[in-house]
Coordinates of C-alpha atoms and ligand atoms in Angstrom, one line a residue:
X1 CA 13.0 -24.8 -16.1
X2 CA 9.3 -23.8 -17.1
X3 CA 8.6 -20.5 -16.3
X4 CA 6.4 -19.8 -13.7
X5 CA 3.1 -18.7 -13.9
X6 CA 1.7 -15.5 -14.0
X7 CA -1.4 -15.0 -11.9
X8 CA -2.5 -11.5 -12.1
X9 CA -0.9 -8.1 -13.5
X10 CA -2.0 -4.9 -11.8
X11 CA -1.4 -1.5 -12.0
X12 CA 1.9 -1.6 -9.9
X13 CA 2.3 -5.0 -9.1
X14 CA 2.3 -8.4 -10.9
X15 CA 1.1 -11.5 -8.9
X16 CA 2.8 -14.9 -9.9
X17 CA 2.6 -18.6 -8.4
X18 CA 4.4 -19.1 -5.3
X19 CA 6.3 -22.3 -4.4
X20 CA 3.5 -23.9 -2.4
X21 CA 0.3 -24.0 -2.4
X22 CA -1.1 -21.1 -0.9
X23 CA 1.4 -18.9 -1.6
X24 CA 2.3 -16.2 -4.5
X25 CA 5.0 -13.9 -5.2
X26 CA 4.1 -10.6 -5.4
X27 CA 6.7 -8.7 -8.0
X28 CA 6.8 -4.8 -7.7
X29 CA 7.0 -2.7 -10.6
X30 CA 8.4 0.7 -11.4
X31 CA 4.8 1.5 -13.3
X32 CA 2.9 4.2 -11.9
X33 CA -0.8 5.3 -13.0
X34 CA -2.9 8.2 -11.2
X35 CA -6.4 9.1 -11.7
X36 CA -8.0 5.6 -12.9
X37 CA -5.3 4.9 -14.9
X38 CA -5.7 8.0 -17.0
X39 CA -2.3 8.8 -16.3
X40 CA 0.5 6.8 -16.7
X41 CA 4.4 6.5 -16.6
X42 CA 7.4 4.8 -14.9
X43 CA 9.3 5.5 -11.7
X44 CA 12.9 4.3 -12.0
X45 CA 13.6 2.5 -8.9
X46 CA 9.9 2.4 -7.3
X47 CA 9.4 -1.2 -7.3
X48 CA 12.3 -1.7 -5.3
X49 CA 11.9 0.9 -2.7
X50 CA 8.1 0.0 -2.3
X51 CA 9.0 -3.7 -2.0
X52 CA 11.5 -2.9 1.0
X53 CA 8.9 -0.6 2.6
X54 CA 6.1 -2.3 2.8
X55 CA 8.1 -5.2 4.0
X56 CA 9.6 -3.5 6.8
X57 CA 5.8 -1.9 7.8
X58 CA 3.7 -5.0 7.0
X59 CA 6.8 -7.0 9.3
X60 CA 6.2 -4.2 12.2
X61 CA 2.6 -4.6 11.6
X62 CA 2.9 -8.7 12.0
X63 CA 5.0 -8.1 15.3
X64 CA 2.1 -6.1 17.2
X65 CA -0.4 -8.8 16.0
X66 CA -1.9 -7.6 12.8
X67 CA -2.5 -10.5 10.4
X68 CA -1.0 -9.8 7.1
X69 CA 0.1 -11.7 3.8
X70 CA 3.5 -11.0 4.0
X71 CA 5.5 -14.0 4.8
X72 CA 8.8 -12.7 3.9
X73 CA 10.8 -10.7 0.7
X74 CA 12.5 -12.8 -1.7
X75 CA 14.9 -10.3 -3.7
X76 CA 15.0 -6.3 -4.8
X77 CA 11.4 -7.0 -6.3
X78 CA 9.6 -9.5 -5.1
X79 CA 7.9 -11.0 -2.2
X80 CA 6.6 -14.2 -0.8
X81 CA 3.0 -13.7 0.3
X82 CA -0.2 -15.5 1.4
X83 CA -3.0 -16.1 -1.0
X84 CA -5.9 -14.4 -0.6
X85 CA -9.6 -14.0 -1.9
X86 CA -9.1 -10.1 -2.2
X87 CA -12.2 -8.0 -0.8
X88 CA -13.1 -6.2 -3.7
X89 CA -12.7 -2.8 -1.2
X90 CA -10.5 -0.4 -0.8
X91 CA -10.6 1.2 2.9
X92 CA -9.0 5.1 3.0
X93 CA -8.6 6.1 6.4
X94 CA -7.8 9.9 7.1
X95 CA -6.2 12.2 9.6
X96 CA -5.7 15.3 8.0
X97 CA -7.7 16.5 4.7
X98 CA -6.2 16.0 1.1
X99 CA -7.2 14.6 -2.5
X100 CA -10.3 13.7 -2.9
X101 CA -12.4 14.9 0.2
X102 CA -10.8 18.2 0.0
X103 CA -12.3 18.3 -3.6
X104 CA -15.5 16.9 -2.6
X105 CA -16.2 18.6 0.3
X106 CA -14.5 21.8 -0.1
X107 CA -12.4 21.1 3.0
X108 CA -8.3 23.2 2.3
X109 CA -5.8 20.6 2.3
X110 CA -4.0 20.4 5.1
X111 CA -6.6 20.7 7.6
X112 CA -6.3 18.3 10.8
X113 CA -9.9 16.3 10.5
X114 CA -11.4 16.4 14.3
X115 CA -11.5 13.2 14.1
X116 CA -10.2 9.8 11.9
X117 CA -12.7 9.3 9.0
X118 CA -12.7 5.3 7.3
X119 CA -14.2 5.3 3.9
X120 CA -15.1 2.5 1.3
X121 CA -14.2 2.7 -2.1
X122 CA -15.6 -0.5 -4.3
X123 CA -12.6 -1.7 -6.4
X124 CA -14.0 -1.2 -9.9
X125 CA -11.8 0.4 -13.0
X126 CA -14.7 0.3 -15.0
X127 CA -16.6 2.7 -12.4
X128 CA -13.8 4.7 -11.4
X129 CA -14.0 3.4 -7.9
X130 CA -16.6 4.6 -6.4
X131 CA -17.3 5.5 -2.9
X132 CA -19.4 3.2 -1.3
X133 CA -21.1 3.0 2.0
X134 CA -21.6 -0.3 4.4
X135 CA -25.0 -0.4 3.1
X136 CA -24.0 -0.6 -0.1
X137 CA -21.0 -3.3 0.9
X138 CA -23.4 -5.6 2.9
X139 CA -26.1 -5.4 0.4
X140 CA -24.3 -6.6 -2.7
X141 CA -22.6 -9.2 -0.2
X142 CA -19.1 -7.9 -1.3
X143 CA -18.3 -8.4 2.8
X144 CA -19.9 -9.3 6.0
X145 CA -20.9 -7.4 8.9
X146 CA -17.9 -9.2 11.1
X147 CA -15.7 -9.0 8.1
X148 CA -16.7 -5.2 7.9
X149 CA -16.2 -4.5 11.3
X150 CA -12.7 -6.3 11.8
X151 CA -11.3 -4.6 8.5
X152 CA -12.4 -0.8 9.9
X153 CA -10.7 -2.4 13.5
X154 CA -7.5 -3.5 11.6
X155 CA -7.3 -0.1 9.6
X156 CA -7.6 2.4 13.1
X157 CA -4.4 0.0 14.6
X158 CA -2.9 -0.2 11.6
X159 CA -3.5 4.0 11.8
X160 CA -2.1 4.1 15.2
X161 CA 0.7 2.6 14.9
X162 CA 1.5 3.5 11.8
X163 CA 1.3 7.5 12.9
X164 CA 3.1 6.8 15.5
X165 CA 6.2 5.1 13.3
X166 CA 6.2 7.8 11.1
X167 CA 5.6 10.6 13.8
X168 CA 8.9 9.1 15.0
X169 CA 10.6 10.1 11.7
X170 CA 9.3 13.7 11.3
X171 CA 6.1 11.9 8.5
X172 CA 2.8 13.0 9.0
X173 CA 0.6 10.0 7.8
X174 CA -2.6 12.5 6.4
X175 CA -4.1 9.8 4.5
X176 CA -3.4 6.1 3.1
X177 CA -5.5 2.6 1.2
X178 CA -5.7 -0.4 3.0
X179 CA -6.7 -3.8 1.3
X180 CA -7.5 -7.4 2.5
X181 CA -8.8 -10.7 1.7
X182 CA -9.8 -14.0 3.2
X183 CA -7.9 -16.9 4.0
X184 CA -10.1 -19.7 4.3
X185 CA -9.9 -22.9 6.9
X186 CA -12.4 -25.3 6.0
X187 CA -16.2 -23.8 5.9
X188 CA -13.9 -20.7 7.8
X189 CA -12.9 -17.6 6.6
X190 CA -10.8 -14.7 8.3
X191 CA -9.8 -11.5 7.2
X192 CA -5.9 -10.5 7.1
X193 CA -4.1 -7.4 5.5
X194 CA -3.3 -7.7 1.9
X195 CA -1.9 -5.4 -1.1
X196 CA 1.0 -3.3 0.2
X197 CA 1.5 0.1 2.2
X198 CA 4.0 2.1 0.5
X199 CA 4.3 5.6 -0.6
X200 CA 2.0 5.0 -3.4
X201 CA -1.2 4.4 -1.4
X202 CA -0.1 6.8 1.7
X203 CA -0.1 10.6 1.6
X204 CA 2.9 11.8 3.5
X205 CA 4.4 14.8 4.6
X206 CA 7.2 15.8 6.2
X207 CA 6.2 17.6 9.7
X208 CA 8.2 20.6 9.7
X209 CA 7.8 21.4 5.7
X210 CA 5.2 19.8 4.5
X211 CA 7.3 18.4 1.8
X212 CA 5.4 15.6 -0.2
X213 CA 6.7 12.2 -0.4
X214 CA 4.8 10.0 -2.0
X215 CA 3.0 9.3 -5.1
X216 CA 1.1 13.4 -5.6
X217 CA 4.5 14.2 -6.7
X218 CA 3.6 12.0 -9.9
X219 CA 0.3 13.0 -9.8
X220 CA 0.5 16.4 -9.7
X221 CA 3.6 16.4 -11.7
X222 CA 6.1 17.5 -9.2
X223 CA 8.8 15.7 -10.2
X224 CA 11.4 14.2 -7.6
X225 CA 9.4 10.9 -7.2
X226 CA 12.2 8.1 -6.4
X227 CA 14.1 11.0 -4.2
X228 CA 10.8 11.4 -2.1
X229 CA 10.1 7.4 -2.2
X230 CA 14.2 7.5 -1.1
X231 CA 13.7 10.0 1.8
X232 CA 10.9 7.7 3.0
X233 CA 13.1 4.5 3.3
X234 CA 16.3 6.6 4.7
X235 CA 14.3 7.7 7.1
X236 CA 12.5 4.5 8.4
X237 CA 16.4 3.4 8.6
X238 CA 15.5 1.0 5.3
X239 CA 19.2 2.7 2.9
X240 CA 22.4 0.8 3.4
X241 CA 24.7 4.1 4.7
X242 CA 26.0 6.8 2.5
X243 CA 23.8 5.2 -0.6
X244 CA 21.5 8.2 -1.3
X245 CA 22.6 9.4 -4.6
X246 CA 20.3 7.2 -6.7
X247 CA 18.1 4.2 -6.2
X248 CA 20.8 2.2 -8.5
X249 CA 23.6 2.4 -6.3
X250 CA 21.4 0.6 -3.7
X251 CA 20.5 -1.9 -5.9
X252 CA 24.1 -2.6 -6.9
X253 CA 25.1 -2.0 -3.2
X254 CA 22.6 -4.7 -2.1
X255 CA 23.7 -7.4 -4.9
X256 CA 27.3 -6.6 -4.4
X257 CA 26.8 -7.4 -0.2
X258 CA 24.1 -10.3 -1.2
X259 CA 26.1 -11.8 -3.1
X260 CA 23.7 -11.8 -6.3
Ligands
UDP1 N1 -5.4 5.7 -2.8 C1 -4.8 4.6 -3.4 N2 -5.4 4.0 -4.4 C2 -6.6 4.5 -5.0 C3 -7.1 5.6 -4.4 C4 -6.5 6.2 -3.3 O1 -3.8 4.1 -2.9 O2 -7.1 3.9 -5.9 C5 -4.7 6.3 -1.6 C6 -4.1 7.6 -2.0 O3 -2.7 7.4 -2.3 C7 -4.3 8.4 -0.7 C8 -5.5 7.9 -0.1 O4 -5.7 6.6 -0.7 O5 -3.2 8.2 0.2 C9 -6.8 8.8 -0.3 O6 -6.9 9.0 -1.7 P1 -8.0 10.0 -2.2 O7 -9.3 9.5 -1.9 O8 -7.7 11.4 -1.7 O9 -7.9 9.9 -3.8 P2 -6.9 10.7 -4.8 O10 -6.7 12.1 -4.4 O11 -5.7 9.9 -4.7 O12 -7.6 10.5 -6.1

């Protein structure tokens, strides 16, 4: 069988051809990188956690009407998806101040924001990502005015709801990366949620704590990354019973009951 083709390798994920046309499989690794790549390692077991998370959130997501790429998860790593013209911006939206605005602005982390801030970051290594406005974004074309204003109206529902779903499990949600892309129809083009949402682009805490768990334990070398990543799917109901020792036993629980 020839193997298949390799579209794209990222940071965390690595994008291959999908059996149709149209379609890709999106292949989750355990690599993890913080601060433009400057740091580096692996997370034993992240890929498979963040596959089966953002599956579960992006099929939530689909059920209440948002638009995504997901179509559905083909193993413990990898996932059938849409193919998309990516928007070469990232959207941060923000309830509650950490990372980079507290540095920028001074603000203590933790602070409850008065109100949800949206900000544009243009998706450039080479720059370091760099904040952007949506002057900047319309006047280097790299999105529309529609496409800007139905992206910032995806990211407060997908906000909403997604507060809500972790409120439910004792997560604040103080911060997370959205990204999308265009599928086109003809001379058409619409705008539908891409990338992943997963503990690596999310800040959250646990609401009684404060406990970190997602990816600033491996920035800020905390240690207890797959544990926090674990906690995360326990609670969203995502670990087969009594498998929370280590992320391997739920990979050899799952093969065992799948049958591969
Ligand atoms: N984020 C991300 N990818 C990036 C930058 C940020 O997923 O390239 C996420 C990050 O995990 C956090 C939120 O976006 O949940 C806001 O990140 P921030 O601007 O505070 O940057 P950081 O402190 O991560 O440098």
């Amino acid at each position: 069988m020839a193997r298949r083709r390799q579209i794209y390798e990222g940071k965390a994920k690595i994008l291959y051809e999908g059996p149709e046309p149209g379609t890709l499989i999106q292949y989750f690794k355990d690599d993890a990188t913080a601060f433009n790549a400057q740091k580096k390692g692996t997370i034993n077991g992240k890929g498979v956690l963040n596959n089966r998370i953002s599956e579960h959130v992006f099929t939530l997501l689909g059920n209440i009407g948002v638009p995504t790429h997901f179509i559905r998860r083909l193993n413990m790593r990898e996932q059938l998806i849409r193919q998309v013209e990516i928007v070469p911006i990232e959207v941060v939206v923000r309830n509650v101040a950490a990372g980079s605005i507290s540095k920028r602005l001074g603000i203590e982390e933790g602070q409850q924001l008065p109100r949800t801030i949206i900000e544009y970051y243009y998706k450039d290594d080479a720059l370091g990502d760099p904040m952007v406005s949506d002057e900047h974004i319309l006047c280097f074309g790299w999105a529309a005015q529609d496409e800007l204003h139905e992206m910032a109206d995806m990211a407060i529902r997908v906000n909403d709801f997604l507060s809500g779903l972790f409120a439910g499990v004792g997560i604040r949600l103080v911060d997370f990366k959205l990204e999308f892309g265009r599928i086109w129809d003809n001379d058409f083009s619409r705008i539908i949620l891409a990338d992943e949402i997963s503990p690596d682009g999310c800040r959250l805490w646990d609401m009684t704590t404060n406990e970190k768990l997602d990816k600033d334990r491996f920035r800020r070398d905390m240690g207890g990354e797959v544990e926090a990543y674990q906690e995360v799917a326990r609670r969203l109901g995502l670990m087969p019973e009594g498998a929370d020792s280590s992320v391997l036993d739920l990979e050899v629980h799952r093969k065992l009951r799948d049958g591969k």
